[in-house]
Short mmCIF file of C-alpha atoms and ligand atoms in Angstrom, two decimals:
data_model
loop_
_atom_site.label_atom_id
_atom_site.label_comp_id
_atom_site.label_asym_id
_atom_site.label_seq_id
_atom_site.Cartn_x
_atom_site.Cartn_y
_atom_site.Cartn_z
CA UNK A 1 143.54 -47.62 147.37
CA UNK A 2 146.75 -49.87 146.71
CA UNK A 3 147.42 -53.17 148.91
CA UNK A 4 149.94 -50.81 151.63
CA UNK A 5 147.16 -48.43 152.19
CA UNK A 6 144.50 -51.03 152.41
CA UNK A 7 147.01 -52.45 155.52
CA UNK A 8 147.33 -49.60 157.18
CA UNK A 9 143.43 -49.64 157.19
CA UNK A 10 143.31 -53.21 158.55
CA UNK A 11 145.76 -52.44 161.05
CA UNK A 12 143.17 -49.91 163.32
CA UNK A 13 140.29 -52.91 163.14
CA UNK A 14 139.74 -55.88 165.08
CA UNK A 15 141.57 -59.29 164.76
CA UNK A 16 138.95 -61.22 163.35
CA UNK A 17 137.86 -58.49 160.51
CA UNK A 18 141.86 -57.94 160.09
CA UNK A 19 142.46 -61.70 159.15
CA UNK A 20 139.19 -61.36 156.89
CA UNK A 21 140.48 -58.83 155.14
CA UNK A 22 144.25 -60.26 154.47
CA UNK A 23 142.55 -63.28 153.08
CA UNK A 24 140.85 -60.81 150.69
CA UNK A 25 144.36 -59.06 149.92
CA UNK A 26 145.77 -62.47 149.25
CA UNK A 27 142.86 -63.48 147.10
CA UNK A 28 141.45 -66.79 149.45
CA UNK A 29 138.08 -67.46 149.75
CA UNK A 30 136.08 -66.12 152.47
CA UNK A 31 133.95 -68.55 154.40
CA UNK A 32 129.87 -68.17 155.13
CA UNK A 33 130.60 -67.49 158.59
CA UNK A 34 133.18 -64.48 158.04
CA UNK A 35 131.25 -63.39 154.97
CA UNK A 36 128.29 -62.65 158.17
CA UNK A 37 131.10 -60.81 159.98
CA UNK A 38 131.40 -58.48 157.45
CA UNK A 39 128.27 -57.73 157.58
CA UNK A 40 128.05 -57.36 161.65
CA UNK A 41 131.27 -55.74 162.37
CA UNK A 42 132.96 -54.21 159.26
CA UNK A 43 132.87 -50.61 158.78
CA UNK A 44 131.33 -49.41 155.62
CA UNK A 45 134.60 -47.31 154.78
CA UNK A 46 136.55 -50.76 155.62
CA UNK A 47 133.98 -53.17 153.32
CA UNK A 48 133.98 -50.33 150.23
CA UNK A 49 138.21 -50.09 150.33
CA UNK A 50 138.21 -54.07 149.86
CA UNK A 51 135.60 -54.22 147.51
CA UNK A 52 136.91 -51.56 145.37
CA UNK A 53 140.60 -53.10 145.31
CA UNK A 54 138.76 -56.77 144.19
CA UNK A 55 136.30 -54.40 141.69
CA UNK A 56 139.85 -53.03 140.29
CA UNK A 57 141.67 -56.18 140.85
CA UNK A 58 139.30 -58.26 138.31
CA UNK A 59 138.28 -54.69 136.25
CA UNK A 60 140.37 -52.16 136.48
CA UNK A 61 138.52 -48.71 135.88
CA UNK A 62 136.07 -50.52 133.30
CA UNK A 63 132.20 -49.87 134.32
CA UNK A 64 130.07 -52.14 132.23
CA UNK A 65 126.84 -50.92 130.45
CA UNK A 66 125.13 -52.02 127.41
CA UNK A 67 122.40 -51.03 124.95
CA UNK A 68 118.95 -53.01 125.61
CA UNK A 69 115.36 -52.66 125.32
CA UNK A 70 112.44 -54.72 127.99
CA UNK A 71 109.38 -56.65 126.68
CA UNK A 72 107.52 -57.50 129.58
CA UNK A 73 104.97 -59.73 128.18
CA UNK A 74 101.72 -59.80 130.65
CA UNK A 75 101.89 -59.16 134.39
CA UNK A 76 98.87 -61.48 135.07
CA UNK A 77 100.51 -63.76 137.45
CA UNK A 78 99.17 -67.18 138.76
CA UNK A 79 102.26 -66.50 141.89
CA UNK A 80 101.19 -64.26 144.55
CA UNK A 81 104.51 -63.27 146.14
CA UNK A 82 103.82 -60.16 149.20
CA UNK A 83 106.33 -58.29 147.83
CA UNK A 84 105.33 -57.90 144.74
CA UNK A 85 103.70 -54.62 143.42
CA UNK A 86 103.28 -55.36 139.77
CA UNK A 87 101.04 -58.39 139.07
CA UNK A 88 97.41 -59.11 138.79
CA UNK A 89 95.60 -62.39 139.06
CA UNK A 90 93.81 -63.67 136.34
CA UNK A 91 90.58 -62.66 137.37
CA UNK A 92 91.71 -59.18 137.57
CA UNK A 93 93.48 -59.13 134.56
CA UNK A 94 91.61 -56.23 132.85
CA UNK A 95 93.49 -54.00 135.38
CA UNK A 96 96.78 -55.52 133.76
CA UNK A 97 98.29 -56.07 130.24
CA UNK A 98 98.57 -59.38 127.85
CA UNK A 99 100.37 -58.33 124.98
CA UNK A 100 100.38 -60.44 121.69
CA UNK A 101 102.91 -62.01 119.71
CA UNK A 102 102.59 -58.83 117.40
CA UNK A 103 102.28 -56.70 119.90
CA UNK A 104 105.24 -58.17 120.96
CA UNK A 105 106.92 -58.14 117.69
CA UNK A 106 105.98 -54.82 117.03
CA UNK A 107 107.94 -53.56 119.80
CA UNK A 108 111.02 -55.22 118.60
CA UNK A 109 110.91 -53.56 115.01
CA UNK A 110 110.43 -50.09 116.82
CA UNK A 111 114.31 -50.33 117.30
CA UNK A 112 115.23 -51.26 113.48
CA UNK A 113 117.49 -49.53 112.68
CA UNK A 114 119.26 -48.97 115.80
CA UNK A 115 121.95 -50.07 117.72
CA UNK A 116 120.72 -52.04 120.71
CA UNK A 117 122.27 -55.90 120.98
CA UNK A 118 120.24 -57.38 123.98
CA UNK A 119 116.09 -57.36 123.96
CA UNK A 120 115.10 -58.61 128.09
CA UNK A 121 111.93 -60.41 127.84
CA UNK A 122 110.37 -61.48 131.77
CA UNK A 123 106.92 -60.63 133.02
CA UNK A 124 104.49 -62.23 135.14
CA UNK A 125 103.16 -66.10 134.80
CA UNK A 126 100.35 -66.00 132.86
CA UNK A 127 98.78 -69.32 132.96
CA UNK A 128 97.78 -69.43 129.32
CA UNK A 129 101.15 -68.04 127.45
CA UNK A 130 102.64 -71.54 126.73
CA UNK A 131 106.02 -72.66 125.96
CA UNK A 132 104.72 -73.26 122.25
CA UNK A 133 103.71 -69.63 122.69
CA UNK A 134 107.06 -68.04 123.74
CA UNK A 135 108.89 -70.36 121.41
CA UNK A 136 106.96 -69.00 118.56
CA UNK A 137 107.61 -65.17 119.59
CA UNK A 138 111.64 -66.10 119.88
CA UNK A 139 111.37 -67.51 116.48
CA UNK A 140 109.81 -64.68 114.95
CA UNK A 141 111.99 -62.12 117.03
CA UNK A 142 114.78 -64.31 115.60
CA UNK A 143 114.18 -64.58 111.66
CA UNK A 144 113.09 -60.65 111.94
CA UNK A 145 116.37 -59.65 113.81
CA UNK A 146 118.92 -62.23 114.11
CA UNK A 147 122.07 -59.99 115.46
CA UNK A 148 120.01 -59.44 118.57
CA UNK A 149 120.80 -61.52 121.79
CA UNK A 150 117.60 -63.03 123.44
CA UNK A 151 117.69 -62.73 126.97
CA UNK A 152 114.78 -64.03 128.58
CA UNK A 153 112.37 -65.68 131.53
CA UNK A 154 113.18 -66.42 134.54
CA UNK A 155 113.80 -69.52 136.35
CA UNK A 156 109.96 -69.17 137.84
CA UNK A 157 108.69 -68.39 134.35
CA UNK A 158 110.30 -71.52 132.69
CA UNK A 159 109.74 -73.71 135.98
CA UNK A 160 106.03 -73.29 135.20
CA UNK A 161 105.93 -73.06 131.39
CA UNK A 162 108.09 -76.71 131.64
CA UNK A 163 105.76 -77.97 133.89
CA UNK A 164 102.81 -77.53 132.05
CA UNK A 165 103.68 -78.71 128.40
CA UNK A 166 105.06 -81.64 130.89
CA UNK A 167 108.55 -81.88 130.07
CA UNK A 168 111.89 -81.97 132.03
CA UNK A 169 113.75 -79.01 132.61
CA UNK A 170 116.22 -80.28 130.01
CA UNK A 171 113.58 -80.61 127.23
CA UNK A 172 112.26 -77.43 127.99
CA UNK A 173 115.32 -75.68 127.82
CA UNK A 174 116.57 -77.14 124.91
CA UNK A 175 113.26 -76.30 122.82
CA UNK A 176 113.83 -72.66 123.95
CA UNK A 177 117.06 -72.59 122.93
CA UNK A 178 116.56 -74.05 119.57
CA UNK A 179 114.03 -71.57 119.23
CA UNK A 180 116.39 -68.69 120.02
CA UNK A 181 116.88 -67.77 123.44
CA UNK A 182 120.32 -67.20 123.93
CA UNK A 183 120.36 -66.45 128.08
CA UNK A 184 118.53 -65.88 130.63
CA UNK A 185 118.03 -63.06 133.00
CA UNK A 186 118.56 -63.72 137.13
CA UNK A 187 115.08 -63.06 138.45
CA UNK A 188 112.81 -65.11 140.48
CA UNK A 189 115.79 -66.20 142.78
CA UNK A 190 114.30 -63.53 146.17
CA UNK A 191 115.84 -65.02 149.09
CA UNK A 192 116.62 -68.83 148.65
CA UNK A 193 116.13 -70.12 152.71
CA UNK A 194 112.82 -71.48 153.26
CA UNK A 195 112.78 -69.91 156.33
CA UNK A 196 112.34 -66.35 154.05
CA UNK A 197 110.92 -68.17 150.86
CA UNK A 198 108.15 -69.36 152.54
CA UNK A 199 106.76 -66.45 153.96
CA UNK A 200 107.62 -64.32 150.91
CA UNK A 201 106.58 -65.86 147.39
CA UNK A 202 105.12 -69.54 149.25
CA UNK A 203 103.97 -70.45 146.14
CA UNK A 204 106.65 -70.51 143.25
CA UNK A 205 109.33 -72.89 141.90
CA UNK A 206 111.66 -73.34 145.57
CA UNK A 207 115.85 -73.05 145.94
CA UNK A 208 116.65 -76.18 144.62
CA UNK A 209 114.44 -76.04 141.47
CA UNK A 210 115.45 -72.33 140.76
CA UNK A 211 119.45 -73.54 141.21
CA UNK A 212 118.66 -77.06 138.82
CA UNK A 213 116.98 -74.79 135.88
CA UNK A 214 120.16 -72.29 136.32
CA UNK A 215 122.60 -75.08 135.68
CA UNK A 216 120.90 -76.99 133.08
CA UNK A 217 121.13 -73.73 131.24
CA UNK A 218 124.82 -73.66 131.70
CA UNK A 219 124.66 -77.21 130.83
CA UNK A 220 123.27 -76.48 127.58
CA UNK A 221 126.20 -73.35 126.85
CA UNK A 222 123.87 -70.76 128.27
CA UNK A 223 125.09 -67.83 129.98
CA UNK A 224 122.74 -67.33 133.17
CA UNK A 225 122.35 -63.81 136.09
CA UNK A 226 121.66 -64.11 139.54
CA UNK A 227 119.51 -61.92 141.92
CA UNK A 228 119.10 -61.80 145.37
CA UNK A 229 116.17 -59.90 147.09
CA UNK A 230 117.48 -57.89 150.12
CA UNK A 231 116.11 -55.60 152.44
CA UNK A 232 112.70 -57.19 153.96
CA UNK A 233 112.09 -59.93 156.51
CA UNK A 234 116.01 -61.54 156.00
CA UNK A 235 118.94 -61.87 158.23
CA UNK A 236 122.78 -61.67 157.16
CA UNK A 237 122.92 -65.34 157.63
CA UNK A 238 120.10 -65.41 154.99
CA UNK A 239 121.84 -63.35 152.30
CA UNK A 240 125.26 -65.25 152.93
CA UNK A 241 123.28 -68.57 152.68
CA UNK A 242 121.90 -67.24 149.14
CA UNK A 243 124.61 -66.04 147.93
CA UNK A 244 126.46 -69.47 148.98
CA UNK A 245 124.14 -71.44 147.05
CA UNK A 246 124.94 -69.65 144.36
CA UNK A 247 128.64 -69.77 144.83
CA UNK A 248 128.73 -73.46 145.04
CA UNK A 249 127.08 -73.90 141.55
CA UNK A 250 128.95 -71.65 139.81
CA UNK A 251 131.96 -73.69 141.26
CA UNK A 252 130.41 -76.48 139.29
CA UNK A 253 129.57 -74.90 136.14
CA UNK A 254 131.04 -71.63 135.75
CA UNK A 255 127.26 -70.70 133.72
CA UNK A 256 126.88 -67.19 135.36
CA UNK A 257 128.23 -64.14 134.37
CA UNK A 258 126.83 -61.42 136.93
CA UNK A 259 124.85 -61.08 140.70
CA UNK A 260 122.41 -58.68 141.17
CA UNK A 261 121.23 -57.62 144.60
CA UNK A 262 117.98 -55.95 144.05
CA UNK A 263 116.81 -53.70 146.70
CA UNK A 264 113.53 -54.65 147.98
CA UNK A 265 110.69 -51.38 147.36
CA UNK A 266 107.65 -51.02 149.76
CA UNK A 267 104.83 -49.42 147.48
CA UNK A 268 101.60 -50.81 147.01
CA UNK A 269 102.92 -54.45 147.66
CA UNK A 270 101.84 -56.61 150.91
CA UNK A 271 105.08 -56.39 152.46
CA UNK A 272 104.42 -52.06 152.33
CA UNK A 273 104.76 -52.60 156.33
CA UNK A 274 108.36 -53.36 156.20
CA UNK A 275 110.84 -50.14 155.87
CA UNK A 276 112.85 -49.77 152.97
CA UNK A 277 116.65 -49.93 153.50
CA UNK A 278 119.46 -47.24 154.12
CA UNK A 279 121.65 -45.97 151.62
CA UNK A 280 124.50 -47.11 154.29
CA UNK A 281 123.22 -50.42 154.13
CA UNK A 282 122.78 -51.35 150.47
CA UNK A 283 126.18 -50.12 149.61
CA UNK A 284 127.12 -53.03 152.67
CA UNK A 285 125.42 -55.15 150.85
CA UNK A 286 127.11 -54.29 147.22
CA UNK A 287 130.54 -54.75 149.55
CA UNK A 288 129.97 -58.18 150.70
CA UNK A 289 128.44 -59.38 147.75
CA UNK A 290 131.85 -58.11 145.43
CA UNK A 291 134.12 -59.84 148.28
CA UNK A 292 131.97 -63.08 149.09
CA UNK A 293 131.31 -63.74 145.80
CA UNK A 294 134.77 -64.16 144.16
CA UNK A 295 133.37 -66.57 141.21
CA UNK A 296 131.38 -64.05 139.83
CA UNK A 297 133.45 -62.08 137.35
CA UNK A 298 130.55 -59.44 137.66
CA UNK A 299 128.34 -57.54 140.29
CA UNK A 300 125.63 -55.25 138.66
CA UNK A 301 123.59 -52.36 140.40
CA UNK A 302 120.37 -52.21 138.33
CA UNK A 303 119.58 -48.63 138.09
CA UNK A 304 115.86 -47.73 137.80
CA UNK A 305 115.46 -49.81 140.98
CA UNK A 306 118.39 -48.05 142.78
CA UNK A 307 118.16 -44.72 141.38
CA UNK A 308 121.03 -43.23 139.40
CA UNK A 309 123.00 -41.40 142.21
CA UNK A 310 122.68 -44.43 144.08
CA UNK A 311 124.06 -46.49 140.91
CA UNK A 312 127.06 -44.24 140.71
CA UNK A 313 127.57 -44.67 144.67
CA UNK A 314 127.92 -48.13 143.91
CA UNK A 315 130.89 -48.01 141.56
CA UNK A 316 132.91 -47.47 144.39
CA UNK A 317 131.51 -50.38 146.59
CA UNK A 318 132.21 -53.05 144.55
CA UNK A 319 129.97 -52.71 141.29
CA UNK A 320 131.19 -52.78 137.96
CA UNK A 321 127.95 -52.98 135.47
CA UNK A 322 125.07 -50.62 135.07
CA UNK A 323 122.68 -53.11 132.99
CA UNK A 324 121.58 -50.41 130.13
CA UNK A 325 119.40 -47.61 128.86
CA UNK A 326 116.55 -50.24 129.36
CA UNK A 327 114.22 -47.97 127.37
CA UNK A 328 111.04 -46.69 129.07
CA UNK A 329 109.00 -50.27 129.38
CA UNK A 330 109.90 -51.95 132.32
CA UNK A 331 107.20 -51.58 134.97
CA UNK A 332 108.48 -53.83 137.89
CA UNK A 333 110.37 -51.03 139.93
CA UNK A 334 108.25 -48.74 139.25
CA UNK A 335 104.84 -49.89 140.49
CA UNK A 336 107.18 -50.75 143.25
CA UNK A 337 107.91 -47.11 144.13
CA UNK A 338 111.34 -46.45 142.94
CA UNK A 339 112.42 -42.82 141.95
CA UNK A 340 112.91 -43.98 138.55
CA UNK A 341 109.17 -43.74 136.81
CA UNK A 342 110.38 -44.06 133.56
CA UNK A 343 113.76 -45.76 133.59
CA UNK A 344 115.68 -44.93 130.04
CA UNK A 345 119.22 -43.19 129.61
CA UNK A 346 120.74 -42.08 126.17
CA UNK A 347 123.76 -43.78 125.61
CA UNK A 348 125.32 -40.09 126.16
CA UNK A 349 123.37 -39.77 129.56
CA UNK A 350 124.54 -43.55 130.76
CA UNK A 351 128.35 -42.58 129.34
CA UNK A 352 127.77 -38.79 131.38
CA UNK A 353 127.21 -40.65 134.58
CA UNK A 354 130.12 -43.04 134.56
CA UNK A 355 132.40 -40.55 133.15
CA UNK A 356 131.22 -37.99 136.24
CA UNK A 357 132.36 -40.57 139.17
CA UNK A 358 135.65 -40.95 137.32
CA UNK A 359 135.03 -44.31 136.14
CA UNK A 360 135.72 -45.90 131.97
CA UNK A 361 132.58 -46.52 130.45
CA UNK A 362 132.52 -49.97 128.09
CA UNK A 363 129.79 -50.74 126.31
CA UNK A 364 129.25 -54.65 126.13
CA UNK A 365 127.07 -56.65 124.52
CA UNK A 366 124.97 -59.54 126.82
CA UNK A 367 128.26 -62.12 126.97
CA UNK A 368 130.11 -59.10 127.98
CA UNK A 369 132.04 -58.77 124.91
CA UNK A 370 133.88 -55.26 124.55
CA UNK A 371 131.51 -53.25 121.83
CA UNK A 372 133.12 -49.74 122.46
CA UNK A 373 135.52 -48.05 124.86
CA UNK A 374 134.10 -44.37 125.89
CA UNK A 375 137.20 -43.40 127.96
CA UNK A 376 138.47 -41.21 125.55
CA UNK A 377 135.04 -39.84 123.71
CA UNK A 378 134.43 -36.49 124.60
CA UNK A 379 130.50 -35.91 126.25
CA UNK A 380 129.82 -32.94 124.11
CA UNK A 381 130.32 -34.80 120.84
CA UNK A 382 128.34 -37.68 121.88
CA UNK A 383 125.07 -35.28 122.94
CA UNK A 384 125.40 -34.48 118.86
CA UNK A 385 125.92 -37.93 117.68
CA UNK A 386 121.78 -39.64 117.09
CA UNK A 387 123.36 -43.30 117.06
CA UNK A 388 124.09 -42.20 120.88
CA UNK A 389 120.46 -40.77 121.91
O1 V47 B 1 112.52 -61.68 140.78
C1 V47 B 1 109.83 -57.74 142.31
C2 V47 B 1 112.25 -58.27 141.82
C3 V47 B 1 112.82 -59.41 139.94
C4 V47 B 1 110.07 -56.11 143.74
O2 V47 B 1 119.26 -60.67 134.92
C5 V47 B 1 111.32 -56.49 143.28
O3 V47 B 1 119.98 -58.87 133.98
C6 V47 B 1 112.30 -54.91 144.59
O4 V47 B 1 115.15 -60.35 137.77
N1 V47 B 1 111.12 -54.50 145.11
C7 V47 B 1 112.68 -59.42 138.42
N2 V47 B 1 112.44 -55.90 143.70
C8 V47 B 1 113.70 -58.51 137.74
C9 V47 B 1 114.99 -59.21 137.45
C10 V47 B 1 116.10 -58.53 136.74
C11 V47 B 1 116.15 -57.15 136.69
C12 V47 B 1 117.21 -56.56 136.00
C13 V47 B 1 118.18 -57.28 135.37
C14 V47 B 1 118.13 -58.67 135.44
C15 V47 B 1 119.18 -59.46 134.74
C16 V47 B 1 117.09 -59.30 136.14
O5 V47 B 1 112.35 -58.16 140.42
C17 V47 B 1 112.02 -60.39 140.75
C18 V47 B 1 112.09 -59.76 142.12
O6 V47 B 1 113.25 -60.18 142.79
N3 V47 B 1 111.14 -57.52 142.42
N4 V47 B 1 109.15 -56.88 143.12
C19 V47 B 1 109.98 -55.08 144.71
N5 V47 B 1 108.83 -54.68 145.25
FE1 SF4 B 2 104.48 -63.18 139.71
FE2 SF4 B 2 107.07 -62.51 139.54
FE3 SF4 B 2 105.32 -60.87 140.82
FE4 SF4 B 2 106.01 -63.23 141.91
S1 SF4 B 2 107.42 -61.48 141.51
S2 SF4 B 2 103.90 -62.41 141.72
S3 SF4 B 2 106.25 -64.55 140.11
S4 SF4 B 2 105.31 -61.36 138.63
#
């Protein structure tokens, strides 16, 4: 939809979401308090126009993918967040999994040979996997595969990790980066309020600690992702506050490269009591987040957690990365009831379901660096090409 057709839209809705909405056409920032507007009054046809001319304004047709693998290390987890369906305490842990540093290692030589760039290492806190530990595993992931980016722990996992081998967040961070970590992933961040935080994960790193170990990563030249929890206990004015906290540092330091909402998942957690979300309202949300977050040069809909017609929905609402093929070994979603049991597309199969909603599939690598173009590469050749299964 082109800026004349986008007007004519404006021109059949209210004042207050019109004036929104020119501000959006004229590229000014949106404030908190008209970013919860959207939200309350916008129509869903209205919020996916604007967020598609912003997704094409900064992207054109691209859609974003890349080729990665998951380590999740343990999910014993000394954190006890309700909604979470994965962990185990440690006194339970024989009904989870503590892999080695060979274990771990193992995993990563499974994919000599082929052409992933990005491995995602994040699991649960495990109160006796130290930073000497990790540190050790990135420098033998490292000197056995250097080309591959190291994108790993979240804010939670390093806030703990730090505070145990007792050393600031800067110390910390720059031991993990000498050891080879080269970003890290946006997890951990749920909903930042306390008046959410505390009833949802009381007992891990809070807003302001999750937002300092963010930005002395970009302090240090790391690239850093953002999440944001939705669909639970929260209010609009809770999401906009998150997502404002997060808008305001990357003001300051520029350090992230892409938000992910993550849709909240009611199996087997202690938050099972609370519905899951519409379809209608997570593509709001993917809306919103595209036009309140104008910083962000990315907004990624993680598929196994959304589903992969869901995931193509959202190229029209704003998104403009699928994350990867991901591979088969990441458990969080799926102890948390999504439809995807085993999340892993081909590079053919990711490629398939851009190309289907009309969209240019890019493969990137981690910093978002162009690897290949797949506009133009015909599906039936690629199902007979192995480097693309
Ligand atoms: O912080 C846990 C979420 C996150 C549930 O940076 C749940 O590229 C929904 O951060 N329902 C970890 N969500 C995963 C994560 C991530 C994923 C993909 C890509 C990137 C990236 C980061 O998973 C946690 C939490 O917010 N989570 N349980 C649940 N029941
Ligand atoms: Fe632990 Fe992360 Fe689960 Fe919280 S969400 S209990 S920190 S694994």
């Amino acid at each position: 939809m082109d800026t004349t057709a986008i007007t004519t839209l404006l021109a059949t809705t209210s004042p207050d979401i019109r004036s929104i909405g020119e501000k959006v056409i004229r590229q000014e920032r949106i404030t908190p308090a008209e970013g919860i507007l959207l939200f309350e009054k916008a129509s869903l046809p209205l919020l996916g126009a604007l967020a598609n001319f912003v997704r094409e304004r900064k992207h054109g047709n691209k859609t974003y993918f890349n080729r990665n693998f998951h380590i999740e290390p343990t999910n014993v987890c000394v954190f006890t967040c309700n909604f979470c369906s994965y962990s185990r305490v440690y006194a339970h842990r024989d009904e989870g999994w503590e892999l080695s540093q060979q274990q771990m290692l193992d995993i990563v030589k499974s994919y000599d040979g082929k052409p992933v760039t990005e491995v995602h290492i994040v699991g649960g806190v495990h109160p006796k996997m130290n930073l000497e530990f990790f540190a050790e595993l990135l420098r033998k992931i490292k000197a056995h595969r250097p080309d591959l980016h190291i994108k790993g722990f979240t804010a939670v996992e390093l806030d703990y990790m730090f505070r145990k081998a007792k050393l600031t967040v800067e110390e910390g961070m720059k031991t993990l980066h000498a050891a080879g970590l080269d970003s890290m992933p946006g997890g951990g961040a749920e909903i930042f309020h306390p008046e959410v935080r505390t009833v949802i994960c009381p007992d891990k790193v809070d807003a302001d600690g999750w937002l300092s170990i963010h930005e002395t990563a970009h302090r240090e030249g790391m690239h850093t992702n953002a999440t944001m929890l939705y669909g639970h206990i929260e209010t609009y004015a809770h999401r906009i506050d998150h997502m404002n906290r997060l808008r305001e540092l990357q003001d300051r330091t520029g350090g992230f490269n892409t938000f992910i909402p993550l849709k909240f998942r009611n199996k087997d957690n202690d938050m099972s009591n609370v519905p899951e979300l519409s379809v209608v309202e997570d593509m709001k949300l993917y809306a919103v987040a595209r036009l309140f977050m104008d910083n962000f040069p990315h907004i990624k809909a993680y598929w196994p957690m959304l589903g992969r017609k869901n995931a193509q929905l959202t190229l029209s609402f704003g998104v403009n990365d699928l994350d990867g093929t991901i591979d088969d070994t990441t458990k969080i979603y799926s102890m948390a009831g999504s439809e995807e049991q085993t999340p892993s597309l081909s590079t053919a199969q990711l490629v398939g379901l851009i190309k289907q909603v009309g969209r240019e599939p890019v493969e990137r690598d981690t910093l978002y660096n162009e690897i290949r173009n797949f506009k133009d590469v015909d599906l039936a050749t690629m199902e007979l090409d192995p480097t693309l299964n």
